[in-house]
Amino acid sequence: MKKFAYLTGLALVTTLQIAHADDMNVGVREFLSPSKERGINLHVIIWYPAQIGGEEALLGNTPFFSGTTSMRDAPILKGKFPLILLSHGTGIAGNAGATSWIAASLAKHGYIVAAPNHPGNQSGNRSAGEAMKLWLRPADFTSTLDALKISTAFQNKIDWEKVGALGLSMGGYTALAVAGAKVNQQRLASYCDNGSSNNSLCEWIKQSGVDLHTMNLQPAGQNYRDNRIRSAVAVDPAMVGTLTTESIASITIPVDLINLGRSGEVPPTVDVSQTAKLIPHARYSTIDGANHFSMFAECKAGASEALKAKGITEALCDNVEGRPRGEIHAQIINMVAAAFKRTFNTEQ
């Protein structure tokens, strides 16, 4: 029987915090990464431990969500740092900038964090057809790694033996795909055939006139494992129901799976408690008092009412069980940082 570690609540929150994280400056840069698969350049945002300098930049700031400040083009600290590739979800908070709340914090913990924008999956650049071409997401990670490998700014700043993948929501699929998980094409084609799947995603697909049964989904079933990635963390990963059991069980790198919500109350579409049992030595955690929208940036005053006025009925800004979103964010950040510290055996 495969080993299965089950962690819950606050178990990882306080034990491995980085003492000097709050004092570290965070730099941010943006660059274009050529993508052979998409035939365009990807827009990539990179956060990193920085020296004093640069110009203040507020990323992820919208009429509804608060942004996070970093220092644009600040000099990077001396030394080499582990790299985390970060994949965003799809929807209103689906873009690389919207992940700044966790990316900047991980940079304070001593990581370089690179987040590509997934075209067609972004707020302001959404296409249901493109979003369901799941295979393009892990390809974006591989393209980003290729570009960083030859980047004059970062190639000698990255510890290439310590590269990890982190994904939020649909980005969780990305992290698992580069770890070796493969999609079952039939499951993907029938994903929206019944009401048990992601309602908002499937409604969007239907309204867009996309028929998954007529799409060419053959590329989805291929293996997008990138051997340069040594560790993966997925938070409320979407599309896990489309993954093959054999490919999940064949993952060899350390994997941490985190669900936002109390055990037994997580929505089936993102519940990975059973998936974790299939991955050798996977670690599974839950966060009480959280839900799927807790991975969004903190909401501004009046955002809930403003969203409802725009016809968005999902409770994107509501606290669960009275827990402030900032408190939940701190827990997620510390759990993710702890996971990579453990798997990379680092002492940042």
Coordinates of C-alpha atoms in Angstrom, one line a residue:
M1 CA 0.0 0.0 0.0
K2 CA 1.4 3.4 -1.0
K3 CA 2.4 5.7 1.7
F4 CA 0.0 8.6 2.2
A5 CA 0.6 11.6 4.5
Y6 CA -2.5 13.5 5.5
L7 CA -2.1 16.9 7.0
T8 CA -4.8 19.2 8.1
G9 CA -5.6 22.6 9.6
L10 CA -2.7 24.6 10.9
A11 CA -0.1 21.8 11.0
L12 CA 2.3 23.5 8.6
V13 CA 1.6 27.1 9.2
T14 CA 4.1 28.1 11.9
T15 CA 6.8 25.5 12.0
L16 CA 8.8 26.5 9.0
Q17 CA 8.4 30.2 8.6
I18 CA 11.4 32.2 7.3
A19 CA 12.6 34.6 10.0
H20 CA 13.8 37.3 7.7
A21 CA 11.0 37.1 5.1
D22 CA 9.3 40.4 6.0
D23 CA 12.6 42.3 5.7
M24 CA 13.5 41.0 2.2
N25 CA 12.9 43.3 -0.8
V26 CA 11.0 41.9 -3.8
G27 CA 11.8 42.8 -7.4
V28 CA 9.7 42.2 -10.4
R29 CA 10.4 42.0 -14.1
E30 CA 8.4 41.2 -17.2
F31 CA 9.6 39.5 -20.4
L32 CA 8.4 37.7 -23.4
S33 CA 9.0 34.0 -23.9
P34 CA 8.7 32.5 -27.3
S35 CA 6.1 29.7 -27.5
K36 CA 6.4 27.2 -30.4
E37 CA 3.2 25.5 -29.4
R38 CA 1.1 28.7 -29.5
G39 CA 3.0 30.5 -32.2
I40 CA 3.3 33.7 -30.1
N41 CA 5.3 35.1 -27.3
L42 CA 4.1 34.5 -23.8
H43 CA 4.0 37.4 -21.3
V44 CA 5.8 36.2 -18.2
I45 CA 6.1 38.0 -14.8
I46 CA 9.0 37.2 -12.5
W47 CA 9.3 38.1 -8.8
Y48 CA 12.6 37.6 -7.1
P49 CA 14.7 38.5 -3.9
A50 CA 16.0 41.9 -4.6
Q51 CA 18.4 44.6 -3.4
I52 CA 17.2 48.1 -2.7
G53 CA 16.3 49.9 -5.9
G54 CA 13.8 49.9 -8.8
E55 CA 10.4 51.7 -9.1
E56 CA 7.4 50.8 -7.2
A57 CA 4.9 48.6 -9.1
L58 CA 1.4 47.5 -8.0
L59 CA 0.5 44.3 -9.7
G60 CA -2.9 42.6 -9.5
N61 CA -4.8 45.7 -8.7
T62 CA -8.3 45.9 -10.1
P63 CA -11.5 47.7 -9.2
F64 CA -12.4 44.6 -7.1
F65 CA -9.1 43.2 -5.8
S66 CA -6.2 44.7 -4.1
G67 CA -2.8 44.5 -5.7
T68 CA 0.7 43.7 -4.2
T69 CA 3.6 46.1 -4.4
S70 CA 7.0 45.0 -5.7
M71 CA 10.0 47.0 -7.1
R72 CA 10.2 46.9 -10.8
D73 CA 13.7 46.1 -12.2
A74 CA 15.3 46.2 -8.8
P75 CA 18.8 44.5 -8.8
I76 CA 18.5 40.8 -7.8
L77 CA 20.3 39.7 -4.7
K78 CA 23.6 37.9 -5.1
G79 CA 23.6 34.1 -5.1
K80 CA 21.4 31.5 -6.7
F81 CA 17.8 30.7 -5.8
P82 CA 15.3 27.9 -6.3
L83 CA 12.8 28.6 -9.1
I84 CA 9.0 28.2 -8.8
L85 CA 6.9 28.2 -11.9
L86 CA 3.4 29.5 -11.0
S87 CA 0.2 28.8 -13.0
H88 CA -2.9 31.0 -12.6
G89 CA -6.5 29.9 -12.9
T90 CA -9.1 31.0 -15.4
G91 CA -11.8 33.5 -14.8
I92 CA -12.1 36.9 -13.3
A93 CA -8.8 36.5 -11.3
G94 CA -7.1 34.4 -14.0
N95 CA -3.9 36.1 -14.9
A96 CA -0.3 36.2 -13.7
G97 CA -0.6 39.6 -12.1
A98 CA -3.5 38.4 -9.9
T99 CA -1.1 35.8 -8.3
S100 CA 1.1 38.6 -7.0
W101 CA -0.2 38.1 -3.4
I102 CA 1.5 34.7 -3.3
A103 CA 4.3 35.2 -5.8
A104 CA 5.8 38.3 -4.0
S105 CA 5.5 36.5 -0.7
L106 CA 7.4 33.5 -2.0
A107 CA 10.1 35.8 -3.3
K108 CA 10.4 37.1 0.2
H109 CA 11.0 33.5 1.3
G110 CA 14.0 33.3 -1.1
Y111 CA 12.4 31.9 -4.3
I112 CA 12.4 33.2 -7.9
V113 CA 8.8 32.9 -9.1
A114 CA 8.0 33.0 -12.8
A115 CA 4.3 33.2 -13.8
P116 CA 3.4 33.0 -17.5
N117 CA 0.1 34.4 -18.7
H118 CA -1.8 31.5 -20.4
P119 CA -3.4 33.1 -23.5
G120 CA -7.2 32.6 -23.8
N121 CA -7.3 31.7 -20.1
Q122 CA -6.9 35.2 -18.8
S123 CA -9.4 37.7 -17.5
G124 CA -9.7 40.2 -20.4
N125 CA -8.4 37.5 -22.8
R126 CA -10.8 34.6 -22.4
S127 CA -11.7 31.9 -24.9
A128 CA -13.6 28.8 -23.8
G129 CA -12.1 26.9 -26.7
E130 CA -8.5 27.9 -25.9
A131 CA -9.0 27.3 -22.2
M132 CA -10.0 23.7 -22.8
K133 CA -6.8 23.1 -24.8
L134 CA -5.4 22.0 -21.5
W135 CA -2.1 20.8 -23.0
L136 CA -1.0 24.3 -23.9
R137 CA -0.7 25.1 -20.2
P138 CA 2.2 22.7 -19.3
A139 CA 3.7 23.7 -22.7
D140 CA 3.8 27.3 -21.4
F141 CA 5.8 26.2 -18.4
T142 CA 8.3 24.4 -20.6
S143 CA 8.6 27.4 -22.9
T144 CA 9.1 29.7 -19.8
L145 CA 11.9 27.4 -18.5
D146 CA 13.6 27.3 -21.9
A147 CA 13.5 31.2 -22.0
L148 CA 14.9 31.5 -18.5
K149 CA 17.7 29.1 -19.3
I150 CA 19.1 31.5 -21.8
S151 CA 18.1 34.8 -20.0
T152 CA 21.1 37.0 -19.2
A153 CA 19.2 38.3 -16.2
F154 CA 18.3 35.0 -14.6
Q155 CA 20.2 32.0 -16.1
N156 CA 23.0 32.3 -13.5
K157 CA 20.7 33.2 -10.6
I158 CA 18.6 30.1 -10.7
D159 CA 19.5 26.8 -8.9
W160 CA 18.6 24.5 -11.7
E161 CA 18.5 21.5 -9.4
K162 CA 15.7 23.1 -7.5
V163 CA 12.8 23.9 -9.9
G164 CA 9.2 23.5 -8.7
A165 CA 5.7 23.9 -10.1
L166 CA 2.9 25.6 -8.3
G167 CA -0.7 25.9 -9.6
L168 CA -3.9 27.5 -8.4
S169 CA -7.3 26.1 -9.6
M170 CA -6.9 25.3 -13.3
G171 CA -3.2 26.1 -12.7
G172 CA -3.2 23.1 -10.4
Y173 CA -3.8 20.9 -13.5
T174 CA -0.7 22.6 -15.0
A175 CA 1.5 21.7 -12.0
L176 CA 0.3 18.1 -12.1
A177 CA 0.7 17.8 -15.9
V178 CA 4.4 18.8 -15.8
A179 CA 4.8 16.3 -13.0
G180 CA 3.6 13.6 -15.3
A181 CA -0.2 13.4 -15.0
K182 CA -2.0 12.8 -18.3
V183 CA -5.6 13.5 -19.4
N184 CA -8.0 10.9 -20.5
Q185 CA -9.5 12.3 -23.8
Q186 CA -12.9 10.6 -23.3
R187 CA -13.3 12.1 -19.8
L188 CA -12.3 15.5 -21.1
A189 CA -14.8 15.3 -24.0
S190 CA -17.6 14.4 -21.6
Y191 CA -16.6 16.7 -18.8
C192 CA -19.7 18.9 -19.1
D193 CA -22.2 16.2 -20.0
N194 CA -23.6 16.0 -16.4
G195 CA -24.2 18.4 -13.6
S196 CA -21.4 17.1 -11.3
S197 CA -18.7 19.0 -13.1
N198 CA -17.6 22.7 -12.6
N199 CA -20.9 24.5 -13.2
S200 CA -19.5 28.0 -13.9
L201 CA -16.8 26.6 -16.3
C202 CA -19.3 24.4 -18.1
E203 CA -21.9 27.1 -18.4
W204 CA -19.2 29.4 -20.0
I205 CA -18.3 26.6 -22.4
K206 CA -21.9 26.1 -23.4
Q207 CA -22.6 29.8 -23.8
S208 CA -19.5 30.1 -26.0
G209 CA -20.8 27.4 -28.3
V210 CA -17.9 25.1 -27.7
D211 CA -18.6 21.4 -28.1
L212 CA -15.9 19.3 -26.4
H213 CA -17.0 16.2 -28.3
T214 CA -16.1 17.8 -31.6
M215 CA -12.9 19.4 -30.5
N216 CA -9.6 17.8 -31.4
L217 CA -8.5 16.7 -27.9
Q218 CA -5.9 14.2 -29.1
P219 CA -3.0 16.4 -27.8
A220 CA -4.5 16.4 -24.3
G221 CA -3.6 12.7 -23.8
Q222 CA 0.1 13.2 -24.4
N223 CA 2.7 13.3 -21.7
Y224 CA 3.8 16.8 -20.8
R225 CA 6.2 15.9 -18.0
D226 CA 9.2 18.2 -17.8
N227 CA 12.1 16.5 -16.1
R228 CA 13.6 19.7 -15.0
I229 CA 10.8 20.1 -12.5
R230 CA 11.6 18.4 -9.2
S231 CA 8.6 19.2 -7.0
A232 CA 4.9 20.2 -7.4
V233 CA 2.3 21.9 -5.3
A234 CA -1.4 22.2 -6.5
V235 CA -4.0 24.2 -4.6
D236 CA -7.6 23.2 -5.4
P237 CA -6.6 21.8 -8.8
A238 CA -9.3 21.8 -11.4
M239 CA -9.9 19.1 -14.0
V240 CA -8.5 16.3 -11.8
G241 CA -11.4 14.1 -12.8
T242 CA -10.0 14.0 -16.3
L243 CA -6.6 12.6 -15.3
T244 CA -5.8 8.9 -15.8
T245 CA -5.2 6.8 -12.7
E246 CA -2.1 5.2 -14.3
S247 CA -0.4 8.5 -14.9
I248 CA -1.2 9.8 -11.5
A249 CA 0.2 6.7 -9.8
S250 CA 3.4 7.0 -12.0
I251 CA 4.4 10.4 -10.7
T252 CA 7.8 10.2 -9.1
I253 CA 8.5 13.7 -7.9
P254 CA 7.3 15.0 -4.5
V255 CA 3.7 16.4 -4.7
D256 CA 1.7 18.4 -2.2
L257 CA -2.0 18.8 -2.7
I258 CA -4.0 21.5 -0.8
N259 CA -7.8 21.8 -0.6
L260 CA -9.4 25.0 0.5
G261 CA -12.1 23.9 3.0
R262 CA -12.8 21.5 5.8
S263 CA -12.2 17.8 5.0
G264 CA -15.4 16.3 3.7
E265 CA -16.8 19.6 2.6
V266 CA -14.6 20.4 -0.4
P267 CA -16.5 20.5 -3.8
P268 CA -16.1 17.2 -5.7
T269 CA -14.7 19.1 -8.8
V270 CA -11.5 20.1 -6.9
D271 CA -11.4 17.5 -4.1
V272 CA -8.0 15.7 -4.3
S273 CA -8.1 13.7 -1.1
Q274 CA -8.4 10.5 -3.2
T275 CA -6.0 11.6 -5.9
A276 CA -3.4 12.1 -3.2
K277 CA -3.7 8.5 -2.2
L278 CA -2.7 7.5 -5.7
I279 CA 0.5 9.5 -5.9
P280 CA 3.4 7.9 -4.2
H281 CA 4.3 9.7 -1.0
A282 CA 2.0 12.6 -1.7
R283 CA 1.1 15.0 1.1
Y284 CA -2.5 16.2 1.4
S285 CA -3.7 19.2 3.4
T286 CA -6.9 21.1 4.0
I287 CA -7.5 24.6 5.2
D288 CA -10.5 25.1 7.4
G289 CA -12.6 28.2 7.0
A290 CA -11.5 28.7 3.4
N291 CA -13.1 28.1 0.0
H292 CA -12.1 28.1 -3.7
F293 CA -12.3 31.9 -3.9
S294 CA -9.9 32.3 -0.9
M295 CA -7.1 32.0 -3.5
F296 CA -8.1 35.3 -5.0
A297 CA -6.5 38.5 -3.8
E298 CA -8.1 40.4 -1.0
C299 CA -11.2 42.2 -2.0
K300 CA -11.6 46.0 -1.8
A301 CA -14.3 47.7 0.2
G302 CA -17.6 47.4 -1.6
A303 CA -16.3 44.8 -4.1
S304 CA -18.9 42.3 -3.2
E305 CA -21.8 44.7 -4.1
A306 CA -20.0 45.9 -7.2
L307 CA -19.5 42.3 -8.5
K308 CA -23.2 41.5 -7.9
A309 CA -24.1 44.7 -9.8
K310 CA -22.2 43.3 -12.7
G311 CA -24.2 40.0 -12.6
I312 CA -21.5 38.0 -10.8
T313 CA -23.4 36.0 -8.3
E314 CA -20.6 33.8 -6.9
A315 CA -19.5 34.9 -3.4
L316 CA -16.0 35.9 -4.5
C317 CA -15.4 38.2 -1.6
D318 CA -17.3 36.5 1.3
N319 CA -15.3 35.3 4.3
V320 CA -15.9 31.7 5.4
E321 CA -16.5 31.1 9.0
G322 CA -15.4 34.6 9.7
R323 CA -11.8 34.0 8.7
P324 CA -10.2 37.1 7.0
R325 CA -8.8 36.3 3.6
G326 CA -5.4 37.7 4.6
E327 CA -5.2 35.2 7.4
I328 CA -6.0 32.4 4.9
H329 CA -3.4 33.7 2.5
A330 CA -0.7 33.7 5.2
Q331 CA -1.5 30.0 5.8
I332 CA -1.4 29.1 2.1
I333 CA 1.9 30.9 1.7
N334 CA 3.5 29.2 4.6
M335 CA 2.3 25.8 3.6
V336 CA 3.6 26.2 0.0
A337 CA 6.9 27.6 1.2
A338 CA 7.3 24.8 3.7
A339 CA 6.5 22.2 1.0
F340 CA 9.2 23.5 -1.4
K341 CA 11.7 24.0 1.5
R342 CA 11.2 20.3 2.5
T343 CA 11.4 18.9 -1.0
F344 CA 14.4 21.1 -2.0
N345 CA 16.0 20.6 1.3
T346 CA 16.8 24.3 1.5
E347 CA 17.6 26.5 4.5
Q348 CA 16.3 29.9 3.3

